[in-house]
Short mmCIF file of C-alpha atoms and ligand atoms in Angstrom, two decimals:
data_model
loop_
_atom_site.label_atom_id
_atom_site.label_comp_id
_atom_site.label_asym_id
_atom_site.label_seq_id
_atom_site.Cartn_x
_atom_site.Cartn_y
_atom_site.Cartn_z
CA MET A 1 252.99 -81.35 -63.02
CA PRO A 2 250.34 -83.91 -60.91
CA ALA A 3 247.85 -85.91 -62.95
CA LYS A 4 244.21 -84.11 -63.35
CA LEU A 5 241.84 -85.99 -61.04
CA LEU A 6 238.93 -86.95 -62.57
CA LYS A 7 236.46 -86.70 -59.73
CA GLY A 8 233.38 -89.04 -60.38
CA ALA A 9 231.53 -87.77 -57.76
CA GLU A 10 231.24 -84.52 -59.44
CA VAL A 11 230.34 -86.02 -62.78
CA ALA A 12 227.71 -88.18 -61.05
CA LYS A 13 226.18 -85.06 -59.63
CA GLU A 14 226.22 -83.63 -62.93
CA ILE A 15 224.34 -86.51 -64.45
CA ARG A 16 221.86 -86.56 -61.56
CA ALA A 17 220.79 -83.15 -61.85
CA GLU A 18 219.78 -84.29 -65.84
CA LEU A 19 218.28 -87.40 -64.93
CA LYS A 20 216.37 -85.34 -62.32
CA ALA A 21 215.18 -82.79 -64.62
CA GLU A 22 213.98 -85.84 -67.30
CA VAL A 23 212.16 -87.86 -64.45
CA GLU A 24 210.27 -84.21 -63.94
CA LYS A 25 209.30 -84.05 -67.77
CA LEU A 26 208.38 -87.88 -67.78
CA LYS A 27 206.00 -87.24 -64.96
CA ALA A 28 204.88 -84.08 -66.15
CA GLU A 29 204.21 -84.71 -70.07
CA HIS A 30 203.63 -88.40 -69.90
CA GLY A 31 202.20 -88.91 -66.37
CA VAL A 32 205.01 -92.05 -65.75
CA VAL A 33 207.32 -92.15 -63.00
CA PRO A 34 210.12 -94.28 -62.98
CA GLY A 35 210.30 -97.42 -60.58
CA LEU A 36 212.99 -99.40 -59.17
CA VAL A 37 212.92 -102.43 -57.09
CA THR A 38 215.79 -103.65 -54.73
CA ILE A 39 215.78 -106.84 -53.17
CA LEU A 40 217.86 -107.89 -50.45
CA VAL A 41 218.03 -111.21 -49.20
CA GLY A 42 219.85 -111.53 -45.37
CA GLU A 43 221.71 -108.58 -43.46
CA ASN A 44 225.13 -108.61 -44.89
CA PRO A 45 226.24 -105.04 -43.74
CA ALA A 46 228.11 -104.17 -47.11
CA SER A 47 225.25 -104.92 -49.05
CA GLN A 48 222.78 -103.35 -46.85
CA SER A 49 224.74 -99.84 -47.55
CA TYR A 50 225.01 -100.27 -51.11
CA VAL A 51 220.97 -101.23 -51.34
CA ARG A 52 220.56 -98.20 -49.04
CA ALA A 53 222.67 -95.82 -51.18
CA LYS A 54 220.83 -96.88 -54.29
CA GLN A 55 217.25 -96.42 -52.83
CA ASN A 56 218.44 -93.02 -51.08
CA THR A 57 219.44 -91.62 -54.60
CA ALA A 58 216.28 -93.33 -56.40
CA HIS A 59 214.62 -90.99 -54.13
CA GLU A 60 216.37 -88.11 -54.43
CA LEU A 61 215.55 -88.46 -58.15
CA GLY A 62 211.80 -88.78 -57.79
CA PHE A 63 211.44 -92.50 -58.98
CA HIS A 64 208.59 -94.87 -57.63
CA SER A 65 211.26 -96.83 -55.22
CA VAL A 66 210.79 -99.77 -53.30
CA GLN A 67 213.50 -101.59 -50.96
CA ASP A 68 212.20 -105.24 -50.45
CA ASN A 69 213.93 -107.06 -47.52
CA GLN A 70 214.00 -110.98 -47.35
CA PRO A 71 214.87 -112.77 -44.28
CA ALA A 72 218.07 -114.79 -44.82
CA ASP A 73 216.57 -118.04 -44.93
CA THR A 74 214.59 -116.84 -47.85
CA SER A 75 213.88 -119.87 -50.29
CA GLU A 76 214.98 -120.07 -53.96
CA GLU A 77 211.15 -120.22 -54.81
CA LYS A 78 210.12 -117.76 -52.97
CA LEU A 79 212.78 -115.29 -54.61
CA LEU A 80 211.89 -116.39 -57.82
CA ASP A 81 207.97 -116.17 -56.94
CA LEU A 82 208.66 -112.64 -55.84
CA ILE A 83 210.75 -111.34 -59.28
CA SER A 84 207.82 -112.79 -61.15
CA SER A 85 205.37 -110.64 -59.68
CA TYR A 86 207.97 -107.59 -60.20
CA ASN A 87 208.11 -108.55 -63.75
CA LYS A 88 204.23 -108.27 -64.08
CA ASP A 89 204.15 -105.07 -61.92
CA PRO A 90 203.75 -102.10 -64.33
CA GLN A 91 204.84 -99.66 -61.92
CA VAL A 92 208.19 -101.24 -61.86
CA HIS A 93 210.82 -100.83 -64.68
CA GLY A 94 213.94 -101.78 -62.93
CA ILE A 95 214.61 -104.68 -60.57
CA LEU A 96 218.09 -105.34 -58.83
CA VAL A 97 218.80 -108.32 -56.76
CA GLN A 98 221.81 -107.33 -54.47
CA LEU A 99 224.71 -110.01 -54.53
CA PRO A 100 225.93 -111.93 -52.95
CA LEU A 101 222.72 -114.36 -52.35
CA PRO A 102 222.35 -116.72 -49.57
CA ARG A 103 224.59 -120.06 -50.65
CA HIS A 104 221.21 -122.12 -50.82
CA ILE A 105 220.13 -119.69 -53.73
CA ASN A 106 221.43 -120.08 -57.42
CA GLU A 107 222.43 -116.64 -58.42
CA ASN A 108 222.38 -117.48 -61.75
CA LYS A 109 218.87 -118.74 -61.65
CA VAL A 110 217.56 -115.53 -60.16
CA LEU A 111 219.52 -113.63 -62.58
CA LEU A 112 218.05 -115.60 -65.19
CA ALA A 113 214.25 -114.86 -63.68
CA ILE A 114 214.51 -111.02 -63.95
CA ASP A 115 212.60 -109.77 -67.05
CA PRO A 116 215.79 -108.42 -69.35
CA GLY A 117 213.89 -105.37 -70.06
CA LYS A 118 213.82 -104.83 -66.35
CA ASP A 119 217.24 -105.89 -65.45
CA VAL A 120 218.78 -102.86 -65.15
CA ASP A 121 222.36 -104.22 -63.53
CA ALA A 122 222.31 -105.58 -67.06
CA PHE A 123 223.85 -109.19 -65.95
CA HIS A 124 221.09 -111.51 -67.46
CA PRO A 125 222.70 -113.21 -70.17
CA VAL A 126 220.58 -111.59 -72.79
CA ASN A 127 221.79 -107.87 -72.16
CA VAL A 128 225.50 -109.68 -71.90
CA GLY A 129 224.87 -110.87 -75.41
CA LYS A 130 223.12 -107.65 -76.72
CA LEU A 131 226.45 -105.87 -75.72
CA MET A 132 228.56 -108.33 -77.13
CA ILE A 133 227.29 -107.97 -80.63
CA GLY A 134 227.12 -104.00 -80.21
CA GLU A 135 223.90 -103.66 -79.75
CA PRO A 136 222.91 -103.37 -75.67
CA ASP A 137 219.86 -102.03 -74.31
CA TYR A 138 221.28 -101.58 -70.84
CA LEU A 139 225.12 -101.46 -70.02
CA PRO A 140 226.32 -102.87 -66.90
CA CYS A 141 226.69 -99.93 -64.30
CA THR A 142 230.39 -99.97 -63.30
CA PRO A 143 231.79 -100.23 -66.96
CA ALA A 144 229.00 -97.89 -68.47
CA GLY A 145 230.05 -95.32 -65.19
CA ILE A 146 233.79 -95.71 -66.67
CA GLN A 147 233.04 -94.93 -70.16
CA GLU A 148 230.76 -91.71 -69.76
CA LEU A 149 233.60 -90.52 -67.10
CA LEU A 150 236.24 -90.88 -69.64
CA VAL A 151 233.76 -89.20 -72.42
CA ARG A 152 232.93 -86.30 -69.98
CA SER A 153 236.74 -85.74 -69.37
CA GLY A 154 237.31 -85.68 -73.00
CA THR A 155 239.52 -88.44 -73.09
CA GLU A 156 240.34 -89.75 -76.70
CA ILE A 157 239.40 -93.36 -76.49
CA SER A 158 239.16 -93.88 -80.57
CA GLY A 159 242.23 -95.64 -80.99
CA ALA A 160 243.95 -95.57 -78.02
CA GLU A 161 245.73 -98.73 -76.11
CA VAL A 162 243.47 -99.70 -73.19
CA THR A 163 244.78 -102.15 -70.76
CA VAL A 164 242.13 -103.72 -68.25
CA VAL A 165 243.75 -105.37 -65.34
CA GLY A 166 240.96 -107.85 -64.45
CA ARG A 167 238.39 -110.09 -66.42
CA SER A 168 235.40 -110.50 -64.09
CA ASN A 169 231.96 -110.29 -65.62
CA ILE A 170 230.64 -107.27 -63.90
CA VAL A 171 233.88 -104.95 -64.66
CA GLY A 172 236.63 -106.19 -66.66
CA LYS A 173 235.56 -108.49 -69.47
CA PRO A 174 232.35 -105.83 -70.09
CA ILE A 175 234.46 -102.54 -70.06
CA ALA A 176 236.87 -104.24 -72.33
CA MET A 177 233.97 -105.26 -74.90
CA MET A 178 232.39 -102.06 -74.63
CA LEU A 179 235.71 -99.76 -75.37
CA LEU A 180 236.36 -102.43 -78.24
CA GLN A 181 233.03 -102.07 -79.98
CA LYS A 182 232.62 -99.47 -82.89
CA GLY A 183 230.84 -95.86 -82.43
CA LYS A 184 231.49 -93.23 -80.24
CA GLY A 185 233.14 -93.58 -76.78
CA ALA A 186 235.14 -96.89 -78.49
CA ASN A 187 236.86 -98.03 -81.03
CA ALA A 188 240.02 -98.76 -78.69
CA THR A 189 242.50 -101.33 -78.75
CA VAL A 190 241.78 -103.33 -75.92
CA THR A 191 244.43 -105.64 -74.11
CA VAL A 192 242.74 -107.50 -70.56
CA CYS A 193 245.35 -108.88 -68.32
CA HIS A 194 244.20 -111.45 -65.25
CA THR A 195 246.32 -113.46 -62.81
CA ARG A 196 247.77 -115.86 -65.72
CA THR A 197 249.23 -112.81 -67.63
CA LYS A 198 253.08 -113.31 -68.01
CA ASP A 199 254.00 -109.77 -67.89
CA VAL A 200 251.23 -107.57 -66.74
CA LYS A 201 253.71 -104.70 -66.66
CA PHE A 202 254.47 -104.74 -69.89
CA HIS A 203 250.95 -104.31 -70.82
CA THR A 204 249.88 -101.69 -68.45
CA ARG A 205 252.77 -99.69 -69.48
CA ARG A 206 251.67 -99.64 -72.90
CA ALA A 207 248.60 -98.39 -71.97
CA ASP A 208 247.18 -94.96 -73.10
CA ILE A 209 244.19 -95.84 -70.72
CA LEU A 210 244.70 -98.35 -67.99
CA ILE A 211 241.55 -99.38 -66.11
CA VAL A 212 242.40 -101.67 -63.09
CA ALA A 213 239.92 -103.86 -61.50
CA ALA A 214 241.90 -106.21 -59.80
CA GLY A 215 240.55 -106.12 -56.01
CA VAL A 216 244.24 -106.13 -54.95
CA ALA A 217 245.27 -103.25 -52.70
CA GLU A 218 247.33 -100.38 -54.35
CA TYR A 219 248.76 -103.09 -56.81
CA VAL A 220 249.34 -100.85 -59.81
CA LYS A 221 252.70 -99.18 -58.90
CA GLY A 222 254.00 -95.84 -60.40
CA ASP A 223 256.27 -97.56 -62.65
CA MET A 224 253.52 -99.53 -64.29
CA ILE A 225 252.35 -96.82 -65.73
CA LYS A 226 252.71 -94.99 -69.15
CA PRO A 227 253.76 -91.43 -68.32
CA GLY A 228 250.67 -89.05 -69.30
CA ALA A 229 248.27 -91.94 -69.41
CA VAL A 230 244.78 -91.93 -67.94
CA VAL A 231 244.48 -94.37 -65.00
CA ILE A 232 240.97 -95.61 -64.21
CA ASP A 233 241.03 -97.06 -60.37
CA VAL A 234 237.90 -99.45 -60.12
CA GLY A 235 239.35 -100.95 -57.07
CA VAL A 236 237.48 -100.71 -53.60
CA ASN A 237 239.84 -102.12 -50.79
CA GLU A 238 239.26 -101.69 -47.07
CA VAL A 239 242.59 -101.74 -45.54
CA GLY A 240 241.90 -101.27 -42.26
CA LYS A 241 239.64 -98.56 -39.46
CA THR A 242 240.04 -95.52 -38.06
CA ALA A 243 239.94 -94.60 -34.72
CA ASP A 244 236.43 -93.79 -34.81
CA GLY A 245 235.50 -96.87 -36.50
CA LYS A 246 235.72 -95.33 -39.94
CA ARG A 247 236.81 -97.91 -42.99
CA ILE A 248 240.01 -96.86 -44.80
CA LEU A 249 239.57 -97.71 -48.51
CA LYS A 250 242.10 -98.03 -50.85
CA GLY A 251 242.06 -98.05 -54.77
CA ASP A 252 244.06 -101.09 -56.99
CA VAL A 253 246.44 -98.38 -57.76
CA ALA A 254 249.33 -96.84 -55.59
CA PHE A 255 247.70 -93.25 -55.74
CA ASP A 256 250.68 -91.33 -54.23
CA GLU A 257 253.02 -92.62 -56.87
CA ALA A 258 250.43 -93.00 -59.83
CA VAL A 259 249.51 -89.07 -59.56
CA GLU A 260 253.41 -88.01 -60.14
CA ILE A 261 253.50 -90.01 -63.44
CA ALA A 262 249.69 -90.31 -65.22
CA GLY A 263 248.39 -87.61 -66.84
CA ALA A 264 244.83 -87.93 -65.15
CA ILE A 265 243.47 -90.51 -62.48
CA THR A 266 240.48 -91.19 -60.62
CA PRO A 267 240.71 -91.16 -56.67
CA VAL A 268 239.59 -93.51 -54.28
CA PRO A 269 236.76 -93.20 -52.64
CA GLY A 270 235.01 -90.45 -55.15
CA GLY A 271 236.14 -91.64 -58.49
CA VAL A 272 234.45 -94.65 -60.43
CA GLY A 273 231.95 -95.44 -56.87
CA PRO A 274 229.54 -92.73 -57.28
CA MET A 275 229.07 -93.16 -60.96
CA THR A 276 228.02 -96.70 -60.55
CA ILE A 277 224.76 -95.94 -58.74
CA THR A 278 223.92 -93.03 -61.49
CA MET A 279 224.27 -95.27 -64.36
CA LEU A 280 221.74 -97.67 -62.26
CA MET A 281 219.37 -94.88 -62.16
CA LYS A 282 220.55 -93.95 -65.79
CA ASN A 283 219.05 -97.70 -66.49
CA THR A 284 216.03 -97.57 -64.92
CA VAL A 285 214.77 -94.20 -66.48
CA ARG A 286 215.51 -95.73 -69.75
CA ALA A 287 213.56 -98.74 -69.09
CA CYS A 288 210.70 -96.63 -67.92
CA LYS A 289 210.86 -94.81 -71.65
CA VAL A 290 211.10 -98.33 -73.14
CA HIS A 291 208.37 -99.56 -71.29
CA ASN A 292 206.03 -96.78 -72.02
CA ARG A 293 207.35 -96.19 -75.66
CA ILE A 294 208.46 -92.75 -74.83
CA LYS A 295 211.36 -91.76 -77.32
CA ASP A 296 214.35 -90.11 -76.30
N1 LIG B 301 233.57 -98.53 -57.63
C1 LIG B 301 232.60 -99.42 -57.77
O1 LIG B 301 231.32 -99.40 -58.36
C2 LIG B 301 233.08 -100.94 -57.82
C3 LIG B 301 232.38 -101.97 -58.80
C4 LIG B 301 232.69 -103.24 -58.75
C5 LIG B 301 233.96 -103.67 -58.21
N2 LIG B 301 234.48 -103.00 -57.51
C6 LIG B 301 235.91 -103.19 -57.13
O2 LIG B 301 236.83 -103.43 -58.46
C7 LIG B 301 237.67 -104.49 -57.80
C8 LIG B 301 237.50 -105.70 -58.74
O3 LIG B 301 235.99 -106.23 -58.73
P1 LIG B 301 235.81 -107.32 -59.12
O4 LIG B 301 234.29 -107.93 -59.07
O5 LIG B 301 235.67 -107.23 -60.84
O6 LIG B 301 236.79 -108.48 -58.84
P2 LIG B 301 237.07 -109.94 -59.17
O7 LIG B 301 235.81 -110.63 -59.65
O8 LIG B 301 237.66 -110.60 -57.89
O9 LIG B 301 237.88 -109.96 -60.33
C9 LIG B 301 239.43 -109.60 -60.13
C10 LIG B 301 239.94 -109.86 -61.25
O10 LIG B 301 241.49 -109.35 -61.35
C11 LIG B 301 242.25 -110.43 -61.55
N3 LIG B 301 243.17 -110.33 -60.74
C12 LIG B 301 243.44 -110.08 -59.38
N4 LIG B 301 244.72 -110.10 -58.97
C13 LIG B 301 245.13 -109.98 -60.07
C14 LIG B 301 247.11 -109.69 -60.18
N5 LIG B 301 247.98 -109.59 -59.14
N6 LIG B 301 247.25 -109.65 -61.60
C15 LIG B 301 246.70 -109.40 -62.73
N7 LIG B 301 245.16 -109.87 -62.19
C16 LIG B 301 244.65 -110.11 -61.27
C17 LIG B 301 241.85 -111.79 -61.46
O11 LIG B 301 242.33 -112.90 -62.37
P3 LIG B 301 241.42 -113.94 -62.61
O12 LIG B 301 240.57 -114.37 -63.16
O13 LIG B 301 242.68 -115.06 -63.05
O14 LIG B 301 241.41 -114.58 -60.97
C18 LIG B 301 240.04 -111.38 -61.62
O15 LIG B 301 239.97 -111.48 -63.12
C19 LIG B 301 237.21 -104.58 -55.94
O16 LIG B 301 238.28 -104.15 -55.57
C20 LIG B 301 235.87 -104.07 -56.10
O17 LIG B 301 235.44 -103.87 -54.78
C21 LIG B 301 234.36 -101.45 -57.64
#
């Protein structure tokens, strides 16, 4: 029997409806509106489309949303000043600087300049550290989306063998850390693979939950998956264009093979991707509540 599809797009829609209701309640009962500013430096088309999607979702949920576009030659100093002013702006609860930044700007310096309380991407070392000790204020968006998808699909995480392929700071490492924590939606035994791992297949075949964030199109084949496993495909790889110019996207998992072996699998597109933006919105609503001392 083919695997059950874990449709992130549908789950994300469900969460967005919950968030919209929460935003309306915040307005009606407390007179506050979650505010999100997205800063884009330069004209990278992929970044422009990500930023547009984030702002559209913020708008749809009734946020105060600001898209701040700066030219590619913006100096580091100017960008840091801009962040400093948003740090002080009481209408702004979440600040997102779209990466990558132009080469003349030091990304780490910029991420450090964001007030950790407004760091809705959760990339600031303070937020990374809090996640590490199991006391996060904000969870990084893609890993949070993966965990939410697992929990809402009723996947047993506690005690499960989880293998993560990829050790990036934005996906692999944080999702491994999150599933390792004590508590709800975690308590897994986690293995992390990377390019120096001797036998990736050995680890992926042991996994009850396999999370692949390698950035290599169709890297995980059917014979690398344990029968019945839950497979989360984070990869988004452009492998060509259709005749009418649309991007052809493939995940990091060879879907046609995997769907015959896995118990459940996320499609690409429509799996993890839509969850990521939704978790950014969730973090912004949380930031708004924290700033206004509103309890859940
Ligand atoms: N859907 C979403 O919302 C979303 C969000 C973020 C990323 N993504 C996608 O997820 C993928 C990963 O993103 P990322 O930012 O984490 O990528 P990244 O920074 O390029 O990291 C890739 C990781 O995979 C490992 N890796 C690469 N090839 C491998 C191989 N053959 N065997 C074992 N490990 C291998 C690398 O190992 P080394 O460390 O040894 O180099 C690295 O740790 C990309 O396709 C990206 O577009 C999707």
